[in-house]
Structure formats: C-alpha cells, structure tokens
Amino acid sequence: MTDTVLTARDGAVLTITLNRPEKLNALDASVHAGLREALAEAAEPDVRAVVLTGAGRGFCVGQDLTEFADTPDIAAALRERYHPNVLAIRALEKPVLAAVNGVAAGAGLSLACACDLRIAADSASFVPGFIGIGLVPDAGGAYFLGRILGTSRAFELMASGRRLTAEGALDWGLVSEVVPEDGIAERAAEVAATWAAGPTRGIALTKRLFDSAERASLEETLALEAELQAEATGTADFAEGVAAFLEKRPPEFGGG
Ligand code: LHQ
C-alpha cells in the first residue's frame, strides 16, 4: 500500500483516506494504485461498510494536473487507472459512504458520486473542474450525476462549472446530510457503523438491484428482483429479521 492512500479498520468498517493533503488529494499514479489496493481490502468479507474520505482540507480535486501533462494517451489512462476503481466501488457488496470533508472537484466529484451515499462537511464544495479546463466529465461523472440529480440539473452544473456549496448539494439531494467540518469524521464513523450492523447481503442485493434498474426494463427488473429475493430469503439475516420481529426485539444481523 502506498502512503498516499491509507486504510483503517474499526470493527466491520473500513475507512479509506486519500492522503495527499498538500495537493487536496489530487489523483496521481500512486493514489490510483493505492485506491485499487484499498478497494481490494474493502472486498474482504468481514468488512461490512466502507468510508471514503480525504486527508486535510480537501476531499479530492481529481486528476493531478501536473502529472497529466506527461500522459500521452488519455483514453488509455482512463481505462487503466480510473475505470477499475470506479467499477470496483460499484461491485463492492456493501455500502460505500463518501465523507466529503472538503472540496470535491473533477474526477474527485465523480468518485464521490460513484459511492452509495454521501455526507458533507459544511465547508465542502462540489466543483465540476472538467469544464473549467475544457474537458468532458469522466470517471463516470455524467453517468452518476445524471442519475443522482437528473439530466437537467447535472448538465447545468457540469457544463457551467459553477461551484455547488454543501448546502446547495443538500438541497439537490447530492448529499444526505451536512455536518460541521470538525464533526465529519465522527459522523461518518457513526453512519458507517449503523450500515455495518445492517443485513449486509440484503443491502448488497439492493445495491445490485438499483444499479440494474437504472438500465433495465420493468420486466427485467421484476425478473432480477425475483431472483435476488429468493437469494435474500436464504440468508441468516432474513431468518434473524423475521425471528426478531416475531419476538418483538431488535434484530442482530451478522451480515450473512
Ligand atoms: C492540484 C490540483 C490538481 C494538481 C489543486 N492537480 N494539483 C482525467 C484524466 C485525464 C485528463 C484530465 O482529467 C481527468 C479528470 C479530472 O479530474 S479533470 C479535473 C481536474 N481538476 C481540476 O481541474 C481542479 C483544479 N483545482 C482547482 O480548481 C482548485 O484547486 C479548487 C477549486 C479545487 C480548490 O481551490 P483552493 O481551495 O483555492 O485551493 P488551491 O487551488 O490553492 O489548491 C491547493 C493546492 O492543491 C495547490 O498547490 P500549491 O502547491 O500551489 O499550494 C494546487 O495547485 C493543488 N491542486 N488541484 N487537480
């Protein structure tokens, strides 16, 4: 693991911290590689929720623009460095929470939006850096923002390049809550611990169903839902959930 990406475990929660604070956690080759390793660690079965955050005053400002100058084949760089990590976040069979502690720009914004949930510090902001330098959104930016915000709002934001504040992001549903800057790590740990105590298989299958539903017909969605529900009813957490309901007690989900 590179020291530009750190991981820390607290029970079933894995926190991944992008760690180039002096560059607002801009993505260079070492961050891409470190994130790839960290996401592999996140796939371990005893991890039941993941937090992605940044060290210092930024979340992530996207591509390191000093390194980019030395990248002759941009399409290849996107395929090799960005796409595996974006796809790995979506493939993780557990919830991934972006704790947006500061500015999220360019591919850093896309990365936050690839996660399942987002909370933000009141000092955070969302900057579509791409258009500021004449680029199109990448790292899934158009895909994720279009789905989260709707095409009209996403286009206006991404094509204007204007900065969205944390409060504006809350108003638009881009983040689910805004907390004081000095409380974001604690709140992220609290939210992630709640998710980690949930029925992890059911949450994972719900994630898969939503990802599929965004592209599928109603008929395809009904078919997949029947398949996944059959799988969910086979889990220990389903048995525990029903037993707890009948015994009028809170469930204790083990994640299996
Ligand atoms: C940075 C960066 C940065 C390096 C701040 N790189 N150092 C993918 C593949 C291939 C091609 C290209 O694109 C992509 C995807 C992308 O992500 S494109 C979009 C790239 N990101 C941007 O365009 C954002 C550029 N940054 C900014 O506009 C500002 O830094 C924001 C508005 C994010 C924050 O502004 P401030 O809070 O005023 O901070 P700052 O600008 O003073 O930055 C602090 C330091 O971080 C500074 O370094 P220095 O040595 O001067 O203190 C910046 O140069 C450095 N930094 N972004 N992307």
PDB file of N, CA and C in Angstrom, residues 15 18 51 85 88 93 100 115 140 143 165 168 179 187 196 240 252:
ATOM      1  N   THR A  15     -12.191   2.378   6.670  1.00  0.00           N
ATOM      2  CA  THR A  15     -12.094   3.755   6.195  1.00  0.00           C
ATOM      3  C   THR A  15     -10.894   3.880   5.267  1.00  0.00           C
ATOM      4  N   LEU A  18      -7.796   9.187   1.228  1.00  0.00           N
ATOM      5  CA  LEU A  18      -6.886   9.692   0.188  1.00  0.00           C
ATOM      6  C   LEU A  18      -5.946  10.661   0.895  1.00  0.00           C
ATOM      7  N   VAL A  51     -15.960   3.649   4.251  1.00  0.00           N
ATOM      8  CA  VAL A  51     -15.975   5.120   4.190  1.00  0.00           C
ATOM      9  C   VAL A  51     -14.829   5.545   3.281  1.00  0.00           C
ATOM     10  N   ASN A  85     -11.221   1.353 -10.620  1.00  0.00           N
ATOM     11  CA  ASN A  85     -11.623   1.782  -9.270  1.00  0.00           C
ATOM     12  C   ASN A  85     -13.095   2.170  -9.207  1.00  0.00           C
ATOM     13  N   ALA A  88     -14.921  -1.010  -9.273  1.00  0.00           N
ATOM     14  CA  ALA A  88     -14.737  -1.749  -8.011  1.00  0.00           C
ATOM     15  C   ALA A  88     -15.677  -1.206  -6.924  1.00  0.00           C
ATOM     16  N   GLU A  93     -19.878  -5.433  -2.482  1.00  0.00           N
ATOM     17  CA  GLU A  93     -21.175  -5.916  -1.993  1.00  0.00           C
ATOM     18  C   GLU A  93     -21.411  -5.420  -0.575  1.00  0.00           C
ATOM     19  N   VAL A 100     -17.435  13.611   2.468  1.00  0.00           N
ATOM     20  CA  VAL A 100     -16.830  14.689   1.673  1.00  0.00           C
ATOM     21  C   VAL A 100     -16.424  15.806   2.642  1.00  0.00           C
ATOM     22  N   CYS A 115     -19.976   6.498  -5.114  1.00  0.00           N
ATOM     23  CA  CYS A 115     -20.295   5.866  -3.826  1.00  0.00           C
ATOM     24  C   CYS A 115     -21.814   5.773  -3.656  1.00  0.00           C
ATOM     25  N   GLY A 140     -16.995   8.403 -14.805  1.00  0.00           N
ATOM     26  CA  GLY A 140     -18.423   8.130 -14.573  1.00  0.00           C
ATOM     27  C   GLY A 140     -19.227   9.359 -14.178  1.00  0.00           C
ATOM     28  N   TYR A 143     -22.612   9.792 -15.879  1.00  0.00           N
ATOM     29  CA  TYR A 143     -23.486   8.664 -15.505  1.00  0.00           C
ATOM     30  C   TYR A 143     -24.049   8.873 -14.093  1.00  0.00           C
ATOM     31  N   THR A 165     -22.256  24.628  -3.232  1.00  0.00           N
ATOM     32  CA  THR A 165     -21.898  24.574  -1.813  1.00  0.00           C
ATOM     33  C   THR A 165     -22.475  23.298  -1.191  1.00  0.00           C
ATOM     34  N   GLY A 168     -26.127  23.708  -0.934  1.00  0.00           N
ATOM     35  CA  GLY A 168     -26.743  23.522  -2.253  1.00  0.00           C
ATOM     36  C   GLY A 168     -26.815  22.041  -2.609  1.00  0.00           C
ATOM     37  N   VAL A 179     -22.705  18.326   7.943  1.00  0.00           N
ATOM     38  CA  VAL A 179     -22.335  18.414   9.371  1.00  0.00           C
ATOM     39  C   VAL A 179     -21.184  19.418   9.516  1.00  0.00           C
ATOM     40  N   ARG A 187     -19.084  11.701  12.502  1.00  0.00           N
ATOM     41  CA  ARG A 187     -20.412  11.403  11.948  1.00  0.00           C
ATOM     42  C   ARG A 187     -20.320  10.287  10.893  1.00  0.00           C
ATOM     43  N   ALA A 196     -22.971  -0.923   8.868  1.00  0.00           N
ATOM     44  CA  ALA A 196     -22.211  -2.172   9.068  1.00  0.00           C
ATOM     45  C   ALA A 196     -22.969  -3.149   9.957  1.00  0.00           C
ATOM     46  N   GLU A 240     -33.026 -14.129  10.973  1.00  0.00           N
ATOM     47  CA  GLU A 240     -32.902 -13.327  12.189  1.00  0.00           C
ATOM     48  C   GLU A 240     -33.922 -12.174  12.188  1.00  0.00           C
ATOM     49  N   GLU A 252     -30.443  -8.732  15.426  1.00  0.00           N
ATOM     50  CA  GLU A 252     -28.969  -8.667  15.487  1.00  0.00           C
ATOM     51  C   GLU A 252     -28.433  -9.318  14.230  1.00  0.00           C
TER      52      GLU A 252
END
